Short mmCIF file of C-alpha atoms in Angstrom, two decimals:
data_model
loop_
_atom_site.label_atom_id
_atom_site.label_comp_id
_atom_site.label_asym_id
_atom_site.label_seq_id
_atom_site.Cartn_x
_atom_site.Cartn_y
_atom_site.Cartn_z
CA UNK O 1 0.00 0.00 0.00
CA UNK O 2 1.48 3.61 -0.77
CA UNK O 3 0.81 6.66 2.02
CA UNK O 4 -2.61 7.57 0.37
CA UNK O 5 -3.98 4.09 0.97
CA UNK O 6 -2.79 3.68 4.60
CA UNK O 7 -3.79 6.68 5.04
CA UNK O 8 -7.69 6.33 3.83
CA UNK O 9 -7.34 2.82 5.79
CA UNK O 10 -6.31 4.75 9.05
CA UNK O 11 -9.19 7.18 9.11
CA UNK O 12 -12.10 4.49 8.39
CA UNK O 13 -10.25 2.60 10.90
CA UNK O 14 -10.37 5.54 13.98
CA UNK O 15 -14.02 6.46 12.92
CA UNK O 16 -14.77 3.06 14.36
CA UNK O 17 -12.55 2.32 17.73
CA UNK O 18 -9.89 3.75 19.56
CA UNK O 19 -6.30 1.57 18.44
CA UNK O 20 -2.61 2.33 19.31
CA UNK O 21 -0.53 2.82 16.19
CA UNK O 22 0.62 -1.00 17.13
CA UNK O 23 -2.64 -2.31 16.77
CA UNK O 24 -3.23 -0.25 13.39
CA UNK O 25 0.22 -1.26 12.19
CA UNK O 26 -0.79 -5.41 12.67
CA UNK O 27 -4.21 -4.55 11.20
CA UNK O 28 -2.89 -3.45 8.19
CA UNK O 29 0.11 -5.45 8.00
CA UNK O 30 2.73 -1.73 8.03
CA UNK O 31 5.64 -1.01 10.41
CA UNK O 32 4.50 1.18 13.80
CA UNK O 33 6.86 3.99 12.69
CA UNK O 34 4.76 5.03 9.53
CA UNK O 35 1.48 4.95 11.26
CA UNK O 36 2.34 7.44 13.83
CA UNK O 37 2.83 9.77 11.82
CA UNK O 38 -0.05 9.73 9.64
CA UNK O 39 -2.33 9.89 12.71
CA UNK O 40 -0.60 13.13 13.78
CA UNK O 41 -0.78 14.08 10.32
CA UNK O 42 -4.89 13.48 10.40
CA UNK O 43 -5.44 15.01 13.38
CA UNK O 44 -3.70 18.52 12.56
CA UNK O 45 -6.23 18.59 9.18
CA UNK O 46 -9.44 17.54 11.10
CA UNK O 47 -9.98 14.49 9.45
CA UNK O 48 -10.20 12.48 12.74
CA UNK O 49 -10.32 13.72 16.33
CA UNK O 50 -8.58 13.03 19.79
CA UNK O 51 -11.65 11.59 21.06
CA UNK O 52 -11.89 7.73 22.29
CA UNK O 53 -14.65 6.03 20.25
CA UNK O 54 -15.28 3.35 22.99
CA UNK O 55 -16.42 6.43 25.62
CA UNK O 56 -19.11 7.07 22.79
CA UNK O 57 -22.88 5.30 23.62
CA UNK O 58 -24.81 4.84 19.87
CA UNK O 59 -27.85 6.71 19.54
CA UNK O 60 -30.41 4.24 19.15
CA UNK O 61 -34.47 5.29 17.83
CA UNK O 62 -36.11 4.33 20.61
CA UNK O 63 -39.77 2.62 18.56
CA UNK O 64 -37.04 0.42 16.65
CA UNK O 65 -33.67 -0.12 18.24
CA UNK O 66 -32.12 0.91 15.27
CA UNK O 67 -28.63 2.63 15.33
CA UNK O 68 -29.38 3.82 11.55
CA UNK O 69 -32.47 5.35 10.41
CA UNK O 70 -34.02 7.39 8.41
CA UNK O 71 -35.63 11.01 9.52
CA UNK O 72 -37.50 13.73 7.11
CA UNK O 73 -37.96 16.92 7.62
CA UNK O 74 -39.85 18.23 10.53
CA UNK O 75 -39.99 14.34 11.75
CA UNK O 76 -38.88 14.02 15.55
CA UNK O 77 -36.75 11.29 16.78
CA UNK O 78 -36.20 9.70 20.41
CA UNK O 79 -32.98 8.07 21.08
CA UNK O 80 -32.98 5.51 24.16
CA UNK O 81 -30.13 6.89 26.39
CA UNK O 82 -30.34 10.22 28.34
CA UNK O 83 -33.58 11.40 26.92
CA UNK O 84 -32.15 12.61 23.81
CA UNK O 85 -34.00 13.55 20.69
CA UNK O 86 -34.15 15.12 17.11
CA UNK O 87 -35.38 16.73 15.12
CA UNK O 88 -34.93 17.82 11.64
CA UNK O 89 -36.12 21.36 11.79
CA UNK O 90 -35.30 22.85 8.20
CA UNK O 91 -33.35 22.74 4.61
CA UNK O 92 -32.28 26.03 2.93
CA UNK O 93 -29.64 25.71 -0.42
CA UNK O 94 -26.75 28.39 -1.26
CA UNK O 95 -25.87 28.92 -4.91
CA UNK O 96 -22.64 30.82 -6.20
CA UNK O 97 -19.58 30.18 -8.33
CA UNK O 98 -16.42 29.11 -7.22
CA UNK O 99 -13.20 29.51 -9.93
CA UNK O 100 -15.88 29.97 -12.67
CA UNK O 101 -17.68 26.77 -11.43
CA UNK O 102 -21.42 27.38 -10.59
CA UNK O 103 -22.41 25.37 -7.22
CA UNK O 104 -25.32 24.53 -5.68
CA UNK O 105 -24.54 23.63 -1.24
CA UNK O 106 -27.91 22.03 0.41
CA UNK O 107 -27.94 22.67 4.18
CA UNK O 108 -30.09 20.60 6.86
CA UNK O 109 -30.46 21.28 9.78
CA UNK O 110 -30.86 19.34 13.08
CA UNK O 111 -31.51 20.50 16.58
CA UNK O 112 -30.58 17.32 19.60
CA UNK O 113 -33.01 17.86 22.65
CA UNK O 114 -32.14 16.77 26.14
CA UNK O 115 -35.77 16.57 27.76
CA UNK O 116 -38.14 19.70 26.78
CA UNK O 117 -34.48 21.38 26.62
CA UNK O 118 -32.66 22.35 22.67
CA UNK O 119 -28.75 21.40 23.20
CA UNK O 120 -27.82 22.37 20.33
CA UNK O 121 -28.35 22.85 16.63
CA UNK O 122 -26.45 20.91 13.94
CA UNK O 123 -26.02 22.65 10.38
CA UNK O 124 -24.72 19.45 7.87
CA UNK O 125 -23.76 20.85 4.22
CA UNK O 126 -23.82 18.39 1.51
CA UNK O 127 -24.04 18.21 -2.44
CA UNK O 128 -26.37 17.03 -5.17
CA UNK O 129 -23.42 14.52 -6.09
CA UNK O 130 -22.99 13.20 -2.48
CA UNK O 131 -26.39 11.63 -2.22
CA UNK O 132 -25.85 8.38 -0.78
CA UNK O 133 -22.48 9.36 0.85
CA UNK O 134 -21.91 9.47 4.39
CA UNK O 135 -20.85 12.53 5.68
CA UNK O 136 -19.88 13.17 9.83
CA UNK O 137 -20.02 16.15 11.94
CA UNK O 138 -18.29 16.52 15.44
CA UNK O 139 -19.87 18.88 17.79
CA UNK O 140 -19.74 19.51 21.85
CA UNK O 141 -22.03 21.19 23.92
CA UNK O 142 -22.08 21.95 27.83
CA UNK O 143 -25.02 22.68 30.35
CA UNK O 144 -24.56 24.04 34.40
CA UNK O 145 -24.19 19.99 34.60
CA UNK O 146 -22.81 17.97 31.45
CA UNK O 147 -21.22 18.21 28.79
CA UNK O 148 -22.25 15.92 25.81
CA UNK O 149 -19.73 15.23 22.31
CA UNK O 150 -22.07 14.34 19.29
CA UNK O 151 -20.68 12.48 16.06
CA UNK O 152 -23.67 12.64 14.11
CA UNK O 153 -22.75 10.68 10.87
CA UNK O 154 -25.43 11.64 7.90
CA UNK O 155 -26.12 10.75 4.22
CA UNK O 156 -28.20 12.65 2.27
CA UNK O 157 -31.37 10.32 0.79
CA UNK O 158 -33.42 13.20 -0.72
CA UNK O 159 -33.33 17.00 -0.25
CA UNK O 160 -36.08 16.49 2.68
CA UNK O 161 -34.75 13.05 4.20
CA UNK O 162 -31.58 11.87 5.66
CA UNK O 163 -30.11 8.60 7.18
CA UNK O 164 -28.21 9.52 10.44
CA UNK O 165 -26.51 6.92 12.95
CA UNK O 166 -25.46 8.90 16.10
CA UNK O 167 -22.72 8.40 18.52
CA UNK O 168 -22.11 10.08 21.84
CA UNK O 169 -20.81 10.55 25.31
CA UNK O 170 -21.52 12.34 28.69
CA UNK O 171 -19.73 13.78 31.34
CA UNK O 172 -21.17 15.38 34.75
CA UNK O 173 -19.51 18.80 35.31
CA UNK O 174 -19.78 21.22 38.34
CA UNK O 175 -19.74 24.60 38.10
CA UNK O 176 -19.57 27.39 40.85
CA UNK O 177 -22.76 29.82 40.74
CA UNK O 178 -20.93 32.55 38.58
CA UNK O 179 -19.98 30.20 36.46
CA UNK O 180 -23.69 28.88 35.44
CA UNK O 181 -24.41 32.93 35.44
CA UNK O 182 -21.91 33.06 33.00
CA UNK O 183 -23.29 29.94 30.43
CA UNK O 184 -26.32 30.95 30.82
CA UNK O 185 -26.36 34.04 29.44
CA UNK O 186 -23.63 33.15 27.23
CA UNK O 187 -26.57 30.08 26.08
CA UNK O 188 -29.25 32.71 25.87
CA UNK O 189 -27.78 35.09 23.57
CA UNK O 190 -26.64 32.00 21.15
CA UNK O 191 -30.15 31.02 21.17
CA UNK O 192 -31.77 34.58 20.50
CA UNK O 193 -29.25 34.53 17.61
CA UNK O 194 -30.13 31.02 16.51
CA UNK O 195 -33.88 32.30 16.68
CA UNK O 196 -33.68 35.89 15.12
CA UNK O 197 -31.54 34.09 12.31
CA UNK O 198 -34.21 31.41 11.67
CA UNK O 199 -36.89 33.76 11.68
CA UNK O 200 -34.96 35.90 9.12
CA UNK O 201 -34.55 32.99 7.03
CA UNK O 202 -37.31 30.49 7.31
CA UNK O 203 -40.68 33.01 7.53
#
């Protein structure tokens, strides 16, 4: 195999479990000293992260134990582990040229519930061409008492449905009373953003 192979081999391998460059180098039959340097390689362009797969619980819908499934637009979803749900608020497209190249970038857009509480909304971009190719996204969010990391892994099905399969993990954290002052409002004035923004956009 030359670098590019390993390489692509590497990633599909880390988006999967956490292995030491040994146990990468046996997998794919390649000395230790040119995987480590690959990884580090990866990790400075974004194209895997420093987080440990096996901490991560799989979303799973809660009517079908399925860790894959599909969701349209405006559909809601309930996951089976820490009361977590979606829901696949809204799709808007931007159009432009790039080098003389016209281009058309489809957005969709996800919020993840904890409870009757929004975590967080997810904004996936994907193209007319990469229907039927799975994309991933890796967010992190905290409250006054967690902090969740969200791989949500998505491939586009139609401009108004998507297949996700999500992956995540969650810490307790405690924070003195300033501090939860301070995320709070920090929160709020995301989410008046988030809402004037939507309301600007999606009348």
């Amino acid at each position: 195999m030359n670098k590019s192979e390993i390489r692509i081999k590497i990633t599909d391998l880390l988006k999967e479990e956490e292995l030491s460059s040994k146990e990468i180098g046996e997998k794919l039959g390649v000395e230790t000293k040119l995987v480590s340097p690959i990884i580090s390689e990866l990790k400075k362009q974004g194209r895997i992260h420093s987080v440990s797969p096996r901490k991560f619980f799989w979303g799973i819908r809660h009517e079908n134990e399925q860790n894959e499934f599909l969701i349209k637009k405006y559909e809601w979803v309930k996951l089976e582990k820490y009361e977590l749900k979606i829901f696949y608020k809204a799709t808007y497209t931007f159009s432009g040229y790039s080098e003389n190249e016209h281009y058309v970038e489809n957005h969709s857009v996800f919020e993840i519930h904890r409870g009757d509480k929004v975590l967080m909304p997810i904004d996936v971009i994907w193209f007319d061409n990469e229907k039927g190719k799975r994309n991933e996204v890796l967010t992190e969010v905290s409250t006054h008492e967690e902090i969740f990391r969200i791989i949500l892994k998505y491939t586009a099905v139609s401009s108004n449905s998507m297949k996700i399969m999500v992956k995540y993990e969650r810490r307790e954290v405690k924070l003195s009373e300033s501090e939860k002052k301070a995320v709070k409002e920090e929160e709020d004035e995301i989410r008046k953003q988030i809402s004037n923004w939507m309301e600007e956009n999606f009348k």
